[in-house]
PDB file of C-alpha atoms in Angstrom:
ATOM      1  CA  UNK A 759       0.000   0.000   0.000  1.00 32.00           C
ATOM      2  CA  UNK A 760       1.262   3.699  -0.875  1.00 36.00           C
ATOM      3  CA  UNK A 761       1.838   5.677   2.247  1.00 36.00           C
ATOM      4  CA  UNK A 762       0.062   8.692   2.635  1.00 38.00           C
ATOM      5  CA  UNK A 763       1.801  11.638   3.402  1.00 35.00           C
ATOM      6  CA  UNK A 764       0.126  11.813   7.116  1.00 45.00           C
ATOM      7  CA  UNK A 765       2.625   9.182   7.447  1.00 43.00           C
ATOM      8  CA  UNK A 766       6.112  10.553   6.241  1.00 41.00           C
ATOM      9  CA  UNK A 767       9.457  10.247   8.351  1.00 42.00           C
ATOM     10  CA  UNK A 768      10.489  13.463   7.667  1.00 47.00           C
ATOM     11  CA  UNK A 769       8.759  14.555  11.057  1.00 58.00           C
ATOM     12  CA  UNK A 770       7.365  13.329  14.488  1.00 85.00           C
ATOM     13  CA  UNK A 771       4.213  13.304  15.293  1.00 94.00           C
ATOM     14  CA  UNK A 772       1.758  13.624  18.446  1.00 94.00           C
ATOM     15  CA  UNK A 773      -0.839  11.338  19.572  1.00 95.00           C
ATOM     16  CA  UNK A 774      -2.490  12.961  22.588  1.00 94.00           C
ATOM     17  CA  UNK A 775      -4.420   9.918  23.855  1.00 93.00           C
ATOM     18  CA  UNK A 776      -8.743  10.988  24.900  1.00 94.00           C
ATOM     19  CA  UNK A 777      -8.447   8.468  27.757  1.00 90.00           C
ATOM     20  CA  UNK A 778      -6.880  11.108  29.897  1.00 89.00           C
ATOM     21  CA  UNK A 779      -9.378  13.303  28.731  1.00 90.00           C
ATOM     22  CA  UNK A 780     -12.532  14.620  30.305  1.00 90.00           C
ATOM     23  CA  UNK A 781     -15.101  12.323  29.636  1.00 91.00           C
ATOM     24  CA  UNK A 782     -17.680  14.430  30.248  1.00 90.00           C
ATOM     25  CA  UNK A 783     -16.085  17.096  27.248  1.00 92.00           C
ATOM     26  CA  UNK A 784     -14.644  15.072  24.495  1.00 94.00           C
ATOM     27  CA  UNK A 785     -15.619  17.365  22.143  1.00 92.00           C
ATOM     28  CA  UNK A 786     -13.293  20.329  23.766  1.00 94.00           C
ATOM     29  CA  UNK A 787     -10.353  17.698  24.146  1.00 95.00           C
ATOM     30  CA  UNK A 788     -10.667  17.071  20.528  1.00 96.00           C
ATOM     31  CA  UNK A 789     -10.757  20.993  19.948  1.00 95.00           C
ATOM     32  CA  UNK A 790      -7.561  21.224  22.464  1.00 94.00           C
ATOM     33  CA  UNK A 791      -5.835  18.586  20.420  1.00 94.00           C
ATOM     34  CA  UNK A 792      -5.500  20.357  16.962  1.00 93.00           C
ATOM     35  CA  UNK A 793      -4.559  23.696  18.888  1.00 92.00           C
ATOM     36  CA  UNK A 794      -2.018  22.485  20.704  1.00 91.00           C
ATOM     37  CA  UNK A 795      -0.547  20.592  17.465  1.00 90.00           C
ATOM     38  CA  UNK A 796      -1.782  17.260  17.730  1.00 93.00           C
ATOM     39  CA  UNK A 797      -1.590  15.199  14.455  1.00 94.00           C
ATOM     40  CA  UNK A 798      -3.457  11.986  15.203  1.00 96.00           C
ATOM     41  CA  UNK A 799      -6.472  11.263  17.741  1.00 97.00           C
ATOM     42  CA  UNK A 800      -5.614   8.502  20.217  1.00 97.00           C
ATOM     43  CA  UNK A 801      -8.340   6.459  21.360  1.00 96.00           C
ATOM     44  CA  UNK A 802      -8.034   3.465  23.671  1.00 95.00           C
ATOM     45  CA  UNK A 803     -10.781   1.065  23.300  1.00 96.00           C
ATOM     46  CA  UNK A 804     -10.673  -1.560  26.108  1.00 95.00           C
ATOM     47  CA  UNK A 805     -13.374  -4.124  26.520  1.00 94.00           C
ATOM     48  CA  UNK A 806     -12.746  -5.028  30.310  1.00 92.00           C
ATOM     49  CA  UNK A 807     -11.284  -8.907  29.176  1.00 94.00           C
ATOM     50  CA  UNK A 808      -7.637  -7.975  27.532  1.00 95.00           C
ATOM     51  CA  UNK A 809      -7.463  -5.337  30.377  1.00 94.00           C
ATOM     52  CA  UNK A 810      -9.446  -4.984  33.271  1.00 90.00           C
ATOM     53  CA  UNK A 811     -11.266  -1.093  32.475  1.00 90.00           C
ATOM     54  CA  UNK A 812     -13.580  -0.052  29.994  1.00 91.00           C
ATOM     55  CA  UNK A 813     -13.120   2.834  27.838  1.00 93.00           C
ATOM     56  CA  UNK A 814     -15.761   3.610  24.932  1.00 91.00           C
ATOM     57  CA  UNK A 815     -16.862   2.025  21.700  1.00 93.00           C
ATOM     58  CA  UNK A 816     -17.993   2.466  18.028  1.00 96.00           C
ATOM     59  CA  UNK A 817     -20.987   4.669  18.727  1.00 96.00           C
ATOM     60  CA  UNK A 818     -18.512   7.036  20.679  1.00 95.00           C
ATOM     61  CA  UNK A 819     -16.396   7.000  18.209  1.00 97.00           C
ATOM     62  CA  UNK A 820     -18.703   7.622  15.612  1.00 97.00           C
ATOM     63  CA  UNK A 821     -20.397  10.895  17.398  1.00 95.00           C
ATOM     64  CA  UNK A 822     -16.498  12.130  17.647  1.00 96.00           C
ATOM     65  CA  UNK A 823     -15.792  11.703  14.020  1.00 95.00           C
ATOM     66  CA  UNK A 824     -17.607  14.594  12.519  1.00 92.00           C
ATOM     67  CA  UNK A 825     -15.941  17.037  15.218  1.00 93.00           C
ATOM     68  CA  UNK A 826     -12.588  16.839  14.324  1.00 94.00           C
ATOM     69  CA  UNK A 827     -10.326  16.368  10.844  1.00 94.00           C
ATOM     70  CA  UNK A 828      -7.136  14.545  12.396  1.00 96.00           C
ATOM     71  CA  UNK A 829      -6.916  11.123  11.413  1.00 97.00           C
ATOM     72  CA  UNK A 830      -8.338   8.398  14.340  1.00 97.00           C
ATOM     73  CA  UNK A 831      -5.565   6.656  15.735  1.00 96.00           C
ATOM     74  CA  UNK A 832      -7.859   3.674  17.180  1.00 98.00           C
ATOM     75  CA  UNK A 833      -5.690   1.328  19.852  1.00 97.00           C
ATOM     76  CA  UNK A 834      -8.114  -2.023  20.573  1.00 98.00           C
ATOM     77  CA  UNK A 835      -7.131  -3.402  24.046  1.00 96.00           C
ATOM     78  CA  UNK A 836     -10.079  -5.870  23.339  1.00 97.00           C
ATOM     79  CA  UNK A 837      -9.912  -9.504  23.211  1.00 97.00           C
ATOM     80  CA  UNK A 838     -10.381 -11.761  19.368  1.00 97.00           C
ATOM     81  CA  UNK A 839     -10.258  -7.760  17.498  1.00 97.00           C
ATOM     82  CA  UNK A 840     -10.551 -10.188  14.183  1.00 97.00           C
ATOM     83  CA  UNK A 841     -14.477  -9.901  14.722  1.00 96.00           C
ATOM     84  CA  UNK A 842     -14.924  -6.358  15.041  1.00 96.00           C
ATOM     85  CA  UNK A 843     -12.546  -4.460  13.163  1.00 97.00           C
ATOM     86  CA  UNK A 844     -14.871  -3.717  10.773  1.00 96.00           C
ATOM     87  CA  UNK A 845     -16.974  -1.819  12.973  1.00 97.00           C
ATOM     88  CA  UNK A 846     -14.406   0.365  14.269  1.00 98.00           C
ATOM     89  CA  UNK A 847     -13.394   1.426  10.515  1.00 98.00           C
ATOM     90  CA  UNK A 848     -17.079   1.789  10.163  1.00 97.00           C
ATOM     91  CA  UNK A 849     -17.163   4.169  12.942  1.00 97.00           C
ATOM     92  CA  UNK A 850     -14.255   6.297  12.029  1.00 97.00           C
ATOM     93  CA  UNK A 851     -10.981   4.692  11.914  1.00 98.00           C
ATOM     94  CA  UNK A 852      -7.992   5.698  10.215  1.00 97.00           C
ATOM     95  CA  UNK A 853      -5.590   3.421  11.622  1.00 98.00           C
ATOM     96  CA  UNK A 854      -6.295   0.297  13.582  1.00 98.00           C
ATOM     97  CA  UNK A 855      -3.866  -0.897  15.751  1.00 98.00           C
ATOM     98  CA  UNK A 856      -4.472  -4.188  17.424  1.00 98.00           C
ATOM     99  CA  UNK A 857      -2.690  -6.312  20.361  1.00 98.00           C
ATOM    100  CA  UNK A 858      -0.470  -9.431  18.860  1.00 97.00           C
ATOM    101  CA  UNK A 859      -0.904 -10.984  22.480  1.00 97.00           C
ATOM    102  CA  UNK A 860      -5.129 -11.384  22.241  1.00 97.00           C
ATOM    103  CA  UNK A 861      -5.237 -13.198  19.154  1.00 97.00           C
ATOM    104  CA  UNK A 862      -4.046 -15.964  17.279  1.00 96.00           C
ATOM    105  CA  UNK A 863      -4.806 -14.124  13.842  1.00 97.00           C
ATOM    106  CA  UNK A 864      -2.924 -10.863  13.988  1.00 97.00           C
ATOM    107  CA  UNK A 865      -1.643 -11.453  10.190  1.00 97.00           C
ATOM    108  CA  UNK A 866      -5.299 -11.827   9.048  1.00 97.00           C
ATOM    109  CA  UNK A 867      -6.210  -8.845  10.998  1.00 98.00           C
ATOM    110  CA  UNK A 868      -3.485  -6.478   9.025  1.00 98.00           C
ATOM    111  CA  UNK A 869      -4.938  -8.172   6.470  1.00 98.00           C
ATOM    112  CA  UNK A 870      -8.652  -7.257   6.827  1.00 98.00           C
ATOM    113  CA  UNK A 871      -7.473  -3.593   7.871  1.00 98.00           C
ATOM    114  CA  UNK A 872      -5.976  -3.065   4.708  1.00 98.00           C
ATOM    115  CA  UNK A 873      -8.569  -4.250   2.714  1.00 98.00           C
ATOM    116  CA  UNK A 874     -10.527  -1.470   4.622  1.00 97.00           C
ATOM    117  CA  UNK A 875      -7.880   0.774   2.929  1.00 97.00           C
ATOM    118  CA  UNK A 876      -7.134   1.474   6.368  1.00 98.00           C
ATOM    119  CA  UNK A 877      -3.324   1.084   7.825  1.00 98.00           C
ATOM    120  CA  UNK A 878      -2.747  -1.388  10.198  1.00 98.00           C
ATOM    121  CA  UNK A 879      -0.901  -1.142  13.304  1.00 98.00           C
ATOM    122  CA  UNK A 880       0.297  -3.947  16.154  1.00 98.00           C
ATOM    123  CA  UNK A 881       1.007  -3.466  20.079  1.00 98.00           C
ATOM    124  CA  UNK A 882       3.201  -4.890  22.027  1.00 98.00           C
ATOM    125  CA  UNK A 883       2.842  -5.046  26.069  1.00 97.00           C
ATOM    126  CA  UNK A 884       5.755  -4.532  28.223  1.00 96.00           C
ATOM    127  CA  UNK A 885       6.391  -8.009  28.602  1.00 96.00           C
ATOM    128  CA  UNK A 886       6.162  -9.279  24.900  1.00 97.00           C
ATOM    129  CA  UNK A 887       9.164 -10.041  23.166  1.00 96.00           C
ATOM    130  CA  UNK A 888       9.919  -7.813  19.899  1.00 96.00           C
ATOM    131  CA  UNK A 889      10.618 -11.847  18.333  1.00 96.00           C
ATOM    132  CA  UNK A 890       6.950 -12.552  19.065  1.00 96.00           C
ATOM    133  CA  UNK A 891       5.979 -10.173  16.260  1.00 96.00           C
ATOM    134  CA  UNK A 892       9.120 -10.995  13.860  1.00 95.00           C
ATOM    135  CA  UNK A 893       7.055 -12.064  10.953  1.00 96.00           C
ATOM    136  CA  UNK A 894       4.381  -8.814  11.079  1.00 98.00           C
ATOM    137  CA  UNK A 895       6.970  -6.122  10.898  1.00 97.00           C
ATOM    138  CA  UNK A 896       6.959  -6.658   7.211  1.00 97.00           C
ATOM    139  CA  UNK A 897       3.104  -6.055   6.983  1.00 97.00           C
ATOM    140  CA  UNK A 898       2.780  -3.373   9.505  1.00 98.00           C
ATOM    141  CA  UNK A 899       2.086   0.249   8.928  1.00 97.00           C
ATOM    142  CA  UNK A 900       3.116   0.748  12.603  1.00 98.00           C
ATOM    143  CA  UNK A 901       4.590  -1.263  16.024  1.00 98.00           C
ATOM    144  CA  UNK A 902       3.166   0.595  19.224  1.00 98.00           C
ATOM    145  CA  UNK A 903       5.375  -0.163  22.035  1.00 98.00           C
ATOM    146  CA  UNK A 904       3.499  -0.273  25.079  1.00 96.00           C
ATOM    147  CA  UNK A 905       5.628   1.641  27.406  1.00 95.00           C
ATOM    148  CA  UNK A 906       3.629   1.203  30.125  1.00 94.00           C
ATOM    149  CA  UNK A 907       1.134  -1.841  31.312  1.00 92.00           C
ATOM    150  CA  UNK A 908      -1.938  -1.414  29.049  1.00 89.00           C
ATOM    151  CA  UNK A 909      -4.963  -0.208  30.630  1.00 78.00           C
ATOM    152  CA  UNK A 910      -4.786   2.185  32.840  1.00 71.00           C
ATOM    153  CA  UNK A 911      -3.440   6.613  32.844  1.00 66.00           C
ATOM    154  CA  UNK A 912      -1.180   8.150  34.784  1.00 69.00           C
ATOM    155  CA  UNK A 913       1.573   5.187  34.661  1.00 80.00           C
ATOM    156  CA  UNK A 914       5.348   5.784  34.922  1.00 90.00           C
ATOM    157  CA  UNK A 915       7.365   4.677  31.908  1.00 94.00           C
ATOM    158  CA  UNK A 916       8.923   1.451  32.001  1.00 95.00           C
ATOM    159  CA  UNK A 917      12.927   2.137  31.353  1.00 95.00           C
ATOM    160  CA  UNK A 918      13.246  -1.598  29.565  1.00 95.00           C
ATOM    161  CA  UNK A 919      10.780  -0.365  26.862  1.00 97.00           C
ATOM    162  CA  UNK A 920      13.100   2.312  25.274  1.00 97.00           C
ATOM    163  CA  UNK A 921      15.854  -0.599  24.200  1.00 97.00           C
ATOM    164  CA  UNK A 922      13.072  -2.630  22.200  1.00 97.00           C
ATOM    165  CA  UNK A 923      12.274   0.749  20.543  1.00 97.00           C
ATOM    166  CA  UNK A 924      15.785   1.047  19.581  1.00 97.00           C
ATOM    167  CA  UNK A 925      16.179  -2.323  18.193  1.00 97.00           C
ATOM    168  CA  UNK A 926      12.537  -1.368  16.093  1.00 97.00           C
ATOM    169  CA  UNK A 927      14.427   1.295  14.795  1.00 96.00           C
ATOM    170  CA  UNK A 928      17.361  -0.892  13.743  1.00 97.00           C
ATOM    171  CA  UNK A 929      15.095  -3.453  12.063  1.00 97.00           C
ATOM    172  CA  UNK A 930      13.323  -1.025  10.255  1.00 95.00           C
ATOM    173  CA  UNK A 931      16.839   0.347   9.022  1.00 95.00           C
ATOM    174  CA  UNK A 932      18.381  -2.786   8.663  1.00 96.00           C
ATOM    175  CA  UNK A 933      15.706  -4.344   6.394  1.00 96.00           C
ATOM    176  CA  UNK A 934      14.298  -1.254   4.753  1.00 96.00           C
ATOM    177  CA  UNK A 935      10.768  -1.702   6.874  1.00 96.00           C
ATOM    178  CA  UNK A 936       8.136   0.732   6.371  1.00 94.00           C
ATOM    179  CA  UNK A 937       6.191   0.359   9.484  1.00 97.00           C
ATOM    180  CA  UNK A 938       6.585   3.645  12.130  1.00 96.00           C
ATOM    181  CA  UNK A 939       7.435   3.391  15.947  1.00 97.00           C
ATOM    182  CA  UNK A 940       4.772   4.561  18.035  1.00 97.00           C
ATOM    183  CA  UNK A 941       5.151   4.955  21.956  1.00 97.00           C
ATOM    184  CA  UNK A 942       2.566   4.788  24.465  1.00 94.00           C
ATOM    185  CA  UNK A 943       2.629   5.980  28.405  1.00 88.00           C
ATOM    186  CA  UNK A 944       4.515   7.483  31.173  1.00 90.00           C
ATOM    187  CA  UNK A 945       5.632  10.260  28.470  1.00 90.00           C
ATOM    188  CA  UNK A 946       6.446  13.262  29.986  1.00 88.00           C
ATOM    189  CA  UNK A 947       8.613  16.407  29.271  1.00 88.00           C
ATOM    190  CA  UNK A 948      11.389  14.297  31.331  1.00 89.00           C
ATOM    191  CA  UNK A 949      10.743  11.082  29.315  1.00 92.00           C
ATOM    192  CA  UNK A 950      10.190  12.726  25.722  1.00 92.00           C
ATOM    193  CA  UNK A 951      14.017  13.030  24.743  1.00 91.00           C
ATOM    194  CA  UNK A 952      14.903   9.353  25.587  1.00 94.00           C
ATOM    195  CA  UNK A 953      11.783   7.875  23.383  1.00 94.00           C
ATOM    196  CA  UNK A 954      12.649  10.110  20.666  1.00 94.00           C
ATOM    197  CA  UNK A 955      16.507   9.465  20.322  1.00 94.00           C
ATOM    198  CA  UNK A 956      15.649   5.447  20.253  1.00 95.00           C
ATOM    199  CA  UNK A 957      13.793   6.401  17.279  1.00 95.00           C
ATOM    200  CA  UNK A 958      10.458   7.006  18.666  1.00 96.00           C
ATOM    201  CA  UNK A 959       7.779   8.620  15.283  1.00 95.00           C
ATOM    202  CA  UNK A 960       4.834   8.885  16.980  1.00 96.00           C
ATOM    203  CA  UNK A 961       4.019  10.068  20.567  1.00 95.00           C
ATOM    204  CA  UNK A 962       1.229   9.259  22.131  1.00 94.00           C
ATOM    205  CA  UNK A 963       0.830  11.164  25.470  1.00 91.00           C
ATOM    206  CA  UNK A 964      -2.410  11.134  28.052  1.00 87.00           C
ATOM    207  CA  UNK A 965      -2.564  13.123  31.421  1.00 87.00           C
ATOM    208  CA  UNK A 966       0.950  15.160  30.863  1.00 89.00           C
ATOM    209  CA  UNK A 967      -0.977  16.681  27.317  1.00 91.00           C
ATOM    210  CA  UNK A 968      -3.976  17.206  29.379  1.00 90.00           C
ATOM    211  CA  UNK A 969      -2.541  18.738  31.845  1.00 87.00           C
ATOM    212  CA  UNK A 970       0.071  20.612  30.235  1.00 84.00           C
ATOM    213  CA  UNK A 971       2.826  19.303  31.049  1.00 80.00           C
ATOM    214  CA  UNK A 972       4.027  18.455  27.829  1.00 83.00           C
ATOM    215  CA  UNK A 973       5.922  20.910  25.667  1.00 78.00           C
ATOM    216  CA  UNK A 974       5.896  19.646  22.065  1.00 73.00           C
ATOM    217  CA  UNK A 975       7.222  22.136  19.241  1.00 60.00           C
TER     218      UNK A 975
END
């Protein structure tokens, strides 16, 4: 698939995640977002099995969609995503990324998000080897390292997570990947420089954005 140009190297790129957000105002986050120089939407979906909260679903989604112009960056925390990724394209979707660890089908997943004309992403947890997704790389529009335990704000980023985003970053040199390296919690002003010198291309960043702790030029 041709790479659109929301996806070129020749810059980073923010991800303020909504789960920090006010629940009760989405629709001001989402204004707060492209002021502040946001380029995607994060939005965690998590379905209470693959982690133990629940966030929102399609229909939220889908009410959000017509309020903003920033692509959705959808993150499914959910368990078996093969049987409703559909649905979350449906709703709004511009990229899908998915969790290798909850299911047995992630290549068929890329494979349905593409068909979407939709790019695909996969996550990684703390915990899960970068060799786990060896044979994805090559498919993947993106590899979000979880840099934190998925599920919950407000976490402190796990030092052991910046190496496997350096080695991402050698892979994708190495072997001419296309796929981008997208972060994901305890990223704060103090944290920023070490995620971007591994090779970090995507930020995604909950409370410190909403509170404003986060300085991103």
């Amino acid at each position: 698939m041709e790479k659109s140009s929301q996806f070129s190297k020749e810059c980073r790129f923010l991800a303020p995640s909504l789960l920090s957000a006010d629940f009760g105002s989405l629709h001001s986050a989402l204004k707060l977002i492209e002021e502040k120089g946001g380029s995607y939407v994060h939005i965690d979906v998590m379905d209470g099995h693959f982690v133990p909260q629940v966030s929102y679903g399609q229909p939220v989604i889908a009410s959000l969609r017509k309020h903003s112009r920033l692509p959705f960056d959808v993150h499914l925390m959910i368990e078996k995503p093969e049987y409703s990724l559909g649905s979350y394209i449906d709703a709004g979707a511009d990229l899908v990324t998915f969790h290798i660890e909850a299911t047995a089908h992630a290549s068929r997943c890329i494979q349905l998000i593409h068909e979407a004309g939709k790019k695909a992403g996969i996550a990684l947890c703390p915990a899960t080897p970068l060799s786990a997704a060896e044979e994805l790389l090559g498919l993947a529009d993106l590899v979000l390292v979880m840099t934190v335990n998925p599920g919950w704000g407000g976490q402190k980023l796990i030092p052991h997570t910046v190496e496997k985003v350096r080695k991402l970053a050698d892979i994708q040199r190495e072997k001419n990947f296309t796929y981008l390296i997208s972060v994901d919690g305890g990223i704060n002003q103090e944290t920023l420089k070490d995620v971007l010198e591994a090779g970090t291309d995507i930020v995604v960043s909950g409370s410190s954005f909403f509170r404003g702790n986060l300085e991103w030029n």
